[in-house]
Coordinates of C-alpha atoms in Angstrom, one line a residue:
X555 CA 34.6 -30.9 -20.1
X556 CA 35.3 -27.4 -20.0
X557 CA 34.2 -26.3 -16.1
X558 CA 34.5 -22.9 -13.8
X559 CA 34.8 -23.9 -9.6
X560 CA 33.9 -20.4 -7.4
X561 CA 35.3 -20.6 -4.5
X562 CA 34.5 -18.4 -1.5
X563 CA 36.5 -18.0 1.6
X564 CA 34.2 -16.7 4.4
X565 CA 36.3 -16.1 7.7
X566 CA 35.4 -13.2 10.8
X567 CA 38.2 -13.2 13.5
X568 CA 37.2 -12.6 17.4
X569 CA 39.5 -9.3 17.2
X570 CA 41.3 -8.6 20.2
X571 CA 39.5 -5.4 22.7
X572 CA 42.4 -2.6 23.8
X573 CA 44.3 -4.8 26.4
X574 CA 46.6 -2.8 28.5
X575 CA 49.8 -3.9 30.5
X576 CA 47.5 -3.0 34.0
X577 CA 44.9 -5.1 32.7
X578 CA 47.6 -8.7 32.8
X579 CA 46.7 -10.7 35.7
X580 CA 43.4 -9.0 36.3
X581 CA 41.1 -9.5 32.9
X582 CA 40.4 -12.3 31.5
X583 CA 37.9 -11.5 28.6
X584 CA 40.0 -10.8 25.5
X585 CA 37.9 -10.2 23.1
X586 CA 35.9 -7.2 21.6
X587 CA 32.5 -8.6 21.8
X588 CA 31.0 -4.7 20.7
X589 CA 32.9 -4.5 17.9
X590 CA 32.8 -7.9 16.6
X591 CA 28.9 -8.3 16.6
X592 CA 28.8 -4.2 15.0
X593 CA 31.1 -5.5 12.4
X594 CA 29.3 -8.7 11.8
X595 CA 25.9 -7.2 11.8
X596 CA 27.4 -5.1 9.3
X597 CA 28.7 -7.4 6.8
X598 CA 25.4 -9.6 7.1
X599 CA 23.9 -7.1 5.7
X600 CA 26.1 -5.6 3.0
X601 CA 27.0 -9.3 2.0
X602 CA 26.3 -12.5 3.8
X603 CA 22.6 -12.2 3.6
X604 CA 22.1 -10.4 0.0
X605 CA 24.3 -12.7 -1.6
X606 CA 23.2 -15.7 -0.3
X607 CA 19.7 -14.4 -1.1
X608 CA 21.1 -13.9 -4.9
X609 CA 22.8 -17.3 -4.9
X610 CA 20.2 -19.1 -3.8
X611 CA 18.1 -18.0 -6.6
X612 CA 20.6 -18.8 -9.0
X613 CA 20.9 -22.4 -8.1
X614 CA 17.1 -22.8 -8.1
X615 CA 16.5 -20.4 -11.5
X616 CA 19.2 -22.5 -13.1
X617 CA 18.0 -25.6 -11.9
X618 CA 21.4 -26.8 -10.3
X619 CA 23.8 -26.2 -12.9
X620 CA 24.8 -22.8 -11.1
X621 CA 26.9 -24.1 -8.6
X622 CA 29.5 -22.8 -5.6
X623 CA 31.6 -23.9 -2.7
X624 CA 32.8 -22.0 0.5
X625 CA 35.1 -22.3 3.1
X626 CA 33.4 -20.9 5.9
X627 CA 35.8 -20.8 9.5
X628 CA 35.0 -22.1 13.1
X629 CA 35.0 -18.7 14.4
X630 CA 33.3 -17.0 11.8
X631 CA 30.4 -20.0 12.4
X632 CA 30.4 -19.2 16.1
X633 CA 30.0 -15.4 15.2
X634 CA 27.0 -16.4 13.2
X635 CA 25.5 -17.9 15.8
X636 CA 26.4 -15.7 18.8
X637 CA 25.7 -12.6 16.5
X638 CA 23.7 -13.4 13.3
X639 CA 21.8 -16.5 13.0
X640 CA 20.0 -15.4 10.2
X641 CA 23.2 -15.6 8.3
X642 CA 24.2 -19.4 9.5
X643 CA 20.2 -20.4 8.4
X644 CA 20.8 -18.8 4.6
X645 CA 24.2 -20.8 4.5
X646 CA 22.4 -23.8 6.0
X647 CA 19.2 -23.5 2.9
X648 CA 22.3 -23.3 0.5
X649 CA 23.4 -26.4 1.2
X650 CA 20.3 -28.2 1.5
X651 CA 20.2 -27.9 -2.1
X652 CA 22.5 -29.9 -2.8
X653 CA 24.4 -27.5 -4.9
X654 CA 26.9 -25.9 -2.5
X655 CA 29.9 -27.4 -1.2
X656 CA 31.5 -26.8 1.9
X657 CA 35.1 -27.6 3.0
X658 CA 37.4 -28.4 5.5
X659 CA 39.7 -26.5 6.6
X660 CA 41.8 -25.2 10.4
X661 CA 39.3 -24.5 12.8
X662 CA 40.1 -20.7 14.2
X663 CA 41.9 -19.8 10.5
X664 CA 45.5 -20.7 12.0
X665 CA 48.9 -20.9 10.8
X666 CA 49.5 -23.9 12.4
X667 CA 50.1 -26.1 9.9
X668 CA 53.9 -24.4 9.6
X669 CA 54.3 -24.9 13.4
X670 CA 52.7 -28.2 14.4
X671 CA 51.7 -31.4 12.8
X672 CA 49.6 -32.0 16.2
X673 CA 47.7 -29.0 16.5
X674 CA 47.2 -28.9 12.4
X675 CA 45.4 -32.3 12.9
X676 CA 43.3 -31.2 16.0
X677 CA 42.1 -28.0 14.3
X678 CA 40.9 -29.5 11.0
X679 CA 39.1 -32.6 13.2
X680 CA 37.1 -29.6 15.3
X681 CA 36.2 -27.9 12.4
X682 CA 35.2 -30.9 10.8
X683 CA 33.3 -31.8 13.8
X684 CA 31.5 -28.1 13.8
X685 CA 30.3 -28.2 10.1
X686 CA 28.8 -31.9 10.9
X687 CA 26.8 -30.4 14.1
X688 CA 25.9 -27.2 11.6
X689 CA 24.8 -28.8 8.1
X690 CA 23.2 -31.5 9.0
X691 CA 26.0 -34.3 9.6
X692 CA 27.9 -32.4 6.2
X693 CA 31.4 -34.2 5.7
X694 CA 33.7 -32.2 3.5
X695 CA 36.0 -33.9 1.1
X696 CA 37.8 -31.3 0.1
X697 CA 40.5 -29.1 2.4
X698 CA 42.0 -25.0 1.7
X699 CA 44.5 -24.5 4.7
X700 CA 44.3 -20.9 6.2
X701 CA 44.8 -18.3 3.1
X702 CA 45.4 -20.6 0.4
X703 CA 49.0 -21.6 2.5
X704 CA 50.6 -24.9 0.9
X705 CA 53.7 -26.5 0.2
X706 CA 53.9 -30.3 -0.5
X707 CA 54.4 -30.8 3.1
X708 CA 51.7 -29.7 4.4
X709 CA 49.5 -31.5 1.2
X710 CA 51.5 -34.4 2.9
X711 CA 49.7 -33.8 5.9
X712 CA 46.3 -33.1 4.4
X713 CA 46.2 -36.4 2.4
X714 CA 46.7 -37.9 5.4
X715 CA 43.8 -37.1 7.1
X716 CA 41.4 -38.7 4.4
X717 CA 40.6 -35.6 1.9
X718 CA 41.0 -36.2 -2.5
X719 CA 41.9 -32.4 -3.1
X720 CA 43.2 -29.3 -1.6
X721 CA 42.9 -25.7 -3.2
X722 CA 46.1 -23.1 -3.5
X723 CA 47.1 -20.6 -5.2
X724 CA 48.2 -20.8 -9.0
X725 CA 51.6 -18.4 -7.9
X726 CA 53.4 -17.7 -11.0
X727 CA 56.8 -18.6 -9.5
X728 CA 55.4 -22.1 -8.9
X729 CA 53.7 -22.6 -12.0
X730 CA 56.6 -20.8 -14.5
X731 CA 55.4 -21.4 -18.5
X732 CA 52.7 -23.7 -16.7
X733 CA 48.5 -22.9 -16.4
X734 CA 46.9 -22.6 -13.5
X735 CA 44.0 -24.0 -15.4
X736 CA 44.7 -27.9 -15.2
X737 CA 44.4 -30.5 -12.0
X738 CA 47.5 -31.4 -10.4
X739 CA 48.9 -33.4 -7.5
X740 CA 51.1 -33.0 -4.7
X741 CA 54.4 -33.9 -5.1
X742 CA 54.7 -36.1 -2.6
X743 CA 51.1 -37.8 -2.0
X744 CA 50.1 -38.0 -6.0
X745 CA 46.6 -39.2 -4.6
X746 CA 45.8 -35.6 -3.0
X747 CA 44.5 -33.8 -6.0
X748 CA 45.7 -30.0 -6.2
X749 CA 43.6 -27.3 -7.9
X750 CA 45.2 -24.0 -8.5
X751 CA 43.8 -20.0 -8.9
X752 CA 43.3 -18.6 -12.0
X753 CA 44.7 -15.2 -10.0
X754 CA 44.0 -12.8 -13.1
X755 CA 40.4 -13.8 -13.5
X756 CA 40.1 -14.2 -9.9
X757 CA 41.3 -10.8 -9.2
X758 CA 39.3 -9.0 -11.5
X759 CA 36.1 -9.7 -9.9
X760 CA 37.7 -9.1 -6.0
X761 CA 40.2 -6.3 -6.5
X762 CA 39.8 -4.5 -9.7
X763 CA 36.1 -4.6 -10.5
X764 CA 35.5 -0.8 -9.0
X765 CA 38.6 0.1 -10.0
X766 CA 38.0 3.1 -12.8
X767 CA 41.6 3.5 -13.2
X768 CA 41.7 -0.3 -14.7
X769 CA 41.8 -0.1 -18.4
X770 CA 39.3 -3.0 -18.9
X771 CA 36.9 -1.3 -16.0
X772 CA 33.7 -1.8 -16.6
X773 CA 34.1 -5.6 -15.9
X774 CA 30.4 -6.7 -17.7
X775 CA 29.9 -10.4 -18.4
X776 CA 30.0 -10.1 -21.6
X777 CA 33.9 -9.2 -21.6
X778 CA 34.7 -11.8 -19.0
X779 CA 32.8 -14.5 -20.9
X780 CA 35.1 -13.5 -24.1
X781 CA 38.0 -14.0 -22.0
X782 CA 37.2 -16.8 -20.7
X783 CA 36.7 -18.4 -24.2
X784 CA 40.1 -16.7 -25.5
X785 CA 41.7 -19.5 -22.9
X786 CA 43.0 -22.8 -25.2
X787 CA 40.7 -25.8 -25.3
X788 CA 43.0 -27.9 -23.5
X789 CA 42.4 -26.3 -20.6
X790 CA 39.9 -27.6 -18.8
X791 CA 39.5 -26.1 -15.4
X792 CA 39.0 -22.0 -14.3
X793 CA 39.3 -21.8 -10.4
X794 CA 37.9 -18.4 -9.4
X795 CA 38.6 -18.1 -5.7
X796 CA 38.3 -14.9 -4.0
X797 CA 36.7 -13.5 0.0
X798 CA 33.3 -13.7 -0.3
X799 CA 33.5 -10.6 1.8
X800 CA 34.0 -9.3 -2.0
X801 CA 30.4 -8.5 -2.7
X802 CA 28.5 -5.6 -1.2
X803 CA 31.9 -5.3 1.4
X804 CA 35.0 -4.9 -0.3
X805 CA 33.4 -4.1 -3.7
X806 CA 30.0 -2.2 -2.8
X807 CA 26.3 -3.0 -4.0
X808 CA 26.4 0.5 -5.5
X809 CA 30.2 -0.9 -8.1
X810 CA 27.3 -3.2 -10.0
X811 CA 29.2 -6.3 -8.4
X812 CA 25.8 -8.1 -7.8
X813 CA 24.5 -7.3 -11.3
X814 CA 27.6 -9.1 -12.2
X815 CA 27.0 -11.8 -10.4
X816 CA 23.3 -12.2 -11.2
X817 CA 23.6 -12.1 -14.7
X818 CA 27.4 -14.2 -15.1
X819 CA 25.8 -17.8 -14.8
X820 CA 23.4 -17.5 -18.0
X821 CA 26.0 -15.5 -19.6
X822 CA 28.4 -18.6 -19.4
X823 CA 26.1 -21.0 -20.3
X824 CA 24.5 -19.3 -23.5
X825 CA 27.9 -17.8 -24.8
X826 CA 30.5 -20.7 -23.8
X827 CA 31.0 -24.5 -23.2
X828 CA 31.9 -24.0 -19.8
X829 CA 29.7 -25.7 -17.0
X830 CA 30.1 -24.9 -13.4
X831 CA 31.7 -27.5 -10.8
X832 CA 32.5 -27.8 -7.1
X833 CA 35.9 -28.4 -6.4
X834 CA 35.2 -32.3 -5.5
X835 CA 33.4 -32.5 -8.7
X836 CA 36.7 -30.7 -10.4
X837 CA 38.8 -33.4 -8.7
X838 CA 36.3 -36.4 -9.5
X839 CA 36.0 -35.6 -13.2
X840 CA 38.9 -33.9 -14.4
X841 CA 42.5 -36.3 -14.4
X842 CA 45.4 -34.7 -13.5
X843 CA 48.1 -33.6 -16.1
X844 CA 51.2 -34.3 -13.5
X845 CA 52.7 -33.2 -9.6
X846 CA 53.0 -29.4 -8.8
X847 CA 56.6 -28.9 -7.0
X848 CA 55.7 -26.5 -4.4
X849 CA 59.1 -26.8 -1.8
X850 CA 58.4 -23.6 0.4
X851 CA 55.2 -22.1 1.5
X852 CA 53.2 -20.0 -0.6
X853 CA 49.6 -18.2 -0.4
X854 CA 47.0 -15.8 -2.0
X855 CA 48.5 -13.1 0.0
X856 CA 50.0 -9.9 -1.2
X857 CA 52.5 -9.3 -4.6
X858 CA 54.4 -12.2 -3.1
X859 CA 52.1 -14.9 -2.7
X860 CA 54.0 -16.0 0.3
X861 CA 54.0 -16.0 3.9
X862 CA 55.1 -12.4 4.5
X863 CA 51.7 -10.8 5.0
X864 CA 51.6 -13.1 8.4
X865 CA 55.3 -14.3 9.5
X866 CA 58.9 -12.4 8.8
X867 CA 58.9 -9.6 10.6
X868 CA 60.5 -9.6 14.1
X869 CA 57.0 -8.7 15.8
X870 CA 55.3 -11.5 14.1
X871 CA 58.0 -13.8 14.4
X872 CA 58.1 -12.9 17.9
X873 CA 53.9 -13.4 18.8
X874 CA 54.2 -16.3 16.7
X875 CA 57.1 -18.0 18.3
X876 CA 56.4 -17.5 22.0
X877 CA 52.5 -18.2 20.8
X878 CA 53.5 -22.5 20.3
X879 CA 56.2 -22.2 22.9
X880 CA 52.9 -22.7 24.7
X881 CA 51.1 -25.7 22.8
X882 CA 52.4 -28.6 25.1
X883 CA 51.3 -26.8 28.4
X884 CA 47.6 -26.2 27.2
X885 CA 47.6 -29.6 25.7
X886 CA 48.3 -30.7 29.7
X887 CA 45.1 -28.5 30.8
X888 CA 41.6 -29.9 30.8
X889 CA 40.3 -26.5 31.1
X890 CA 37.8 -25.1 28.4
X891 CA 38.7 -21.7 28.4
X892 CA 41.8 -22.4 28.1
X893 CA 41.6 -24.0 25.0
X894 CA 39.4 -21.7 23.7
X895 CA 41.1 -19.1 23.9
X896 CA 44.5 -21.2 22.7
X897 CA 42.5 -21.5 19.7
X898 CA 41.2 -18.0 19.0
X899 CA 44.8 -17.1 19.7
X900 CA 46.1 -19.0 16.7
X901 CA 43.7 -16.9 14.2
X902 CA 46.2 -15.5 11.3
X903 CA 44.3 -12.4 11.5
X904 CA 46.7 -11.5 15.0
X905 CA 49.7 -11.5 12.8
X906 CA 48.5 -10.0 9.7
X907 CA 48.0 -6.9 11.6
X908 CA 51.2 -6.6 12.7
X909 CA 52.7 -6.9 9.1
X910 CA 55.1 -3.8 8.3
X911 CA 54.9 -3.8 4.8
X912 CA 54.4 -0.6 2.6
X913 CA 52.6 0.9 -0.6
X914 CA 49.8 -0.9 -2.0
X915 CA 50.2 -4.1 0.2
X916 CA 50.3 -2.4 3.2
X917 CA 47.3 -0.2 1.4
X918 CA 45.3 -3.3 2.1
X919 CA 46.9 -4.8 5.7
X920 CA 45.9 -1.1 6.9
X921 CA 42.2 -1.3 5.6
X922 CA 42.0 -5.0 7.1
X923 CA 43.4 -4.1 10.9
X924 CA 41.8 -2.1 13.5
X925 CA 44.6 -0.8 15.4
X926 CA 46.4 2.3 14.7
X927 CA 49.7 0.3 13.3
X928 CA 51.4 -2.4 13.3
X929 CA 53.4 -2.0 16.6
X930 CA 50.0 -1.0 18.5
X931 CA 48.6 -4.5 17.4
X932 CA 51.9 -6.3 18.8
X933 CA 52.0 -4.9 22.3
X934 CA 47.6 -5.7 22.7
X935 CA 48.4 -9.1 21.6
X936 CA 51.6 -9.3 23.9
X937 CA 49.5 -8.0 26.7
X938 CA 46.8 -10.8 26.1
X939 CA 49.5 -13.6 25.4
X940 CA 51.5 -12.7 28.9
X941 CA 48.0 -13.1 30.8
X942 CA 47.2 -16.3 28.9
X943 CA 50.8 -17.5 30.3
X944 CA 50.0 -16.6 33.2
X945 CA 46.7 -18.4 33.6
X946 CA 48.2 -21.4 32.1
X947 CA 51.0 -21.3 34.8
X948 CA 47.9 -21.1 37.5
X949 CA 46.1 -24.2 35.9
X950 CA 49.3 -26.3 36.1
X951 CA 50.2 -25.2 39.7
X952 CA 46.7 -26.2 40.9
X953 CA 46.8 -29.4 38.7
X954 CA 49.7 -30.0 41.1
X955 CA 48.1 -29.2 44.3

């Protein structure tokens, strides 16, 4: 068996409104409600809703054998509600055919799993608990932390909770001479099944595919499916994960990207021996060839592939820090707003923006953030984290009372 997985990661933050020093104590709406439904809208239209349109067809022109999986977050699902519920009913037909998976993952897209095993477990159970009230009592099987972030701890962690496979990144100073293109396991839990990006396949659909300067630009599925069948036999399994944001947002309609993507799944099936497979199929059908060693953190993030695009600086280190300094007072408040906001706090989004980093990295963390740079976005989300303490300290002091 010879199989490709898609993967799509589908995540909108709540960003943050301008929150000044004057405003501490006073205003207790964070968030940018005008700008997050105007960029919503706007990616609904440019991709959520034509793409799901086009996939939708595929699945039912190909009769099932087309198939996909997404990783869609708790506060991009309460976007889609509050601000496009067109978009949550064309994720919802996709999954009524039975040919779409959905999996589990943290809640509000949070780095939490690096700070706290309690508030890792709380996260995944409340997103787990929205995509049941969503789809129709769905229960995922399969987990991808926050950016592809895992180590063999935290696939420690996630085997705990119940699921048979996580997804990660297939970082070349993990893997060494090794493929991304087998199932492995965690280290430490051999039961959690680990599958791994094919990055260079991956990343010529989500970054290079417009790119004219690329000297195998224009991507056409006839040169990916030669690639493709290039790969040796023995390797059974091609994990293309990318944003889903990808089509019609990051690469436009006008790049040919949904051409692509319309005309890939015949392509495959008339010129290769490759199937398609969701990732718990991958996992179900495909053994393992041994344990992945993965001792520190890594992600899909950056030249890297580790935590730097979110944590290392001293303003993220700083947000993040003083951020789960405050974990056991909310966990003492019964207050809903409170831990509301707790959660939306956690989003990694917050401390991507406030990543320093330069050239074609910091290219990208500058088209991803709206504030002016880096030290703008650390003083709004000081000024929101110093009210939040101070309304926590007010709950407490009434709780006493």
């Amino acid at each position: 068996m010879r199989t490709i997985c898609f993967y799509f990661q589908v995540h909108q933050p709540y960003r943050l409104k301008p929150y000044r020093f004057f405003d501490i104590g006073e205003d207790h709406d964070y968030y940018d409600s005008f700008g997050n439904k105007n960029i919503m809208r706007k990616v609904a239209e440019k991709c959520y809703l034509p793409m799901n349109a086009l996939l939708l067809e595929l699945i039912e022109q190909h009769q099932g054998k087309f198939k996909v999986c997404f990783s869609i977050s708790g506060t991009a699902l309460d976007q889609f509600e509050q601000y496009a519920p067109d978009v949550l009913e064309s994720f919802q037909k996709l999954v009524e055919t039975g040919h779409v998976e959905l999996l589990n993952e943290t809640y509000t897209h949070a780095l939490c799993a690096l700070k706290s095993k309690e508030e890792f477990h709380d996260m995944v159970k409340k997103h787990q608990k929205r995509i049941k009230e969503l789809f129709d009592g769905y229960t995922p099987t399969v987990f991808r932390n926050t950016e592809l972030i895992y180590s063999d701890t935290i696939g420690e962690m996630v085997a705990e909770l119940g699921y048979k496979a996580i997804l990660t990144e297939g970082a070349k100073h993990i893997l060494g001479w090794k493929s991304p293109n087998y199932v492995y396991v965690n280290a430490i839990e051999p039961k959690l099944k680990v599958l791994l990006k094919n990055f260079r396949l991956s990343d010529d659909i989500a970054f290079r595919f417009s790119e004219r300067s690329w000297a195998d630009w224009p991507l056409t599925t006839e040169k990916f499916v030669d690639w493709i069948n290039q790969i040796p036999p023995e390797e059974e399994v091609i994990n293309l994960f990318m944003d889903y944001e990808t089509f019609g947002e990051h690469q436009w309609a006008e790049s040919g990207i949904f051409d692509f993507m319309r005309h890939l799944p015949e392509a495959v099936m008339k010129y290769s021996n490759y199937t398609f497979s969701t990732p718990s199929e991958v996992a179900e059908n495909i053994p393992p060839v041994g344990k992945i060693h993965v001792p520190t953190p890594i992600s899909w993030a950056d030249e890297e592939r580790d935590l730097t695009a979110w944590l290392g600086n001293d303003l993220q280190d700083e947000a993040f820090d003083r951020l789960y300094e405050l974990e056991e007072l909310v966990n003492a408040s019964d207050d809903p707003d409170i831990h509301r906001d707790w959660k939306y706090l956690q989003t990694s989004d917050h401390f991507y923006y406030m990543c320093t980093k330069f050239f074609a990295d910091g290219d990208i963390h500058t088209y991803f953030s709206p504030y002016e740079n880096p030290y703008e976005a650390f003083i709004n989300y000081m000024n929101v984290l110093s009210d939040f303490m101070l309304r926590l300290k007010n709950v407490k002091v009434e709780s006493k009372s």
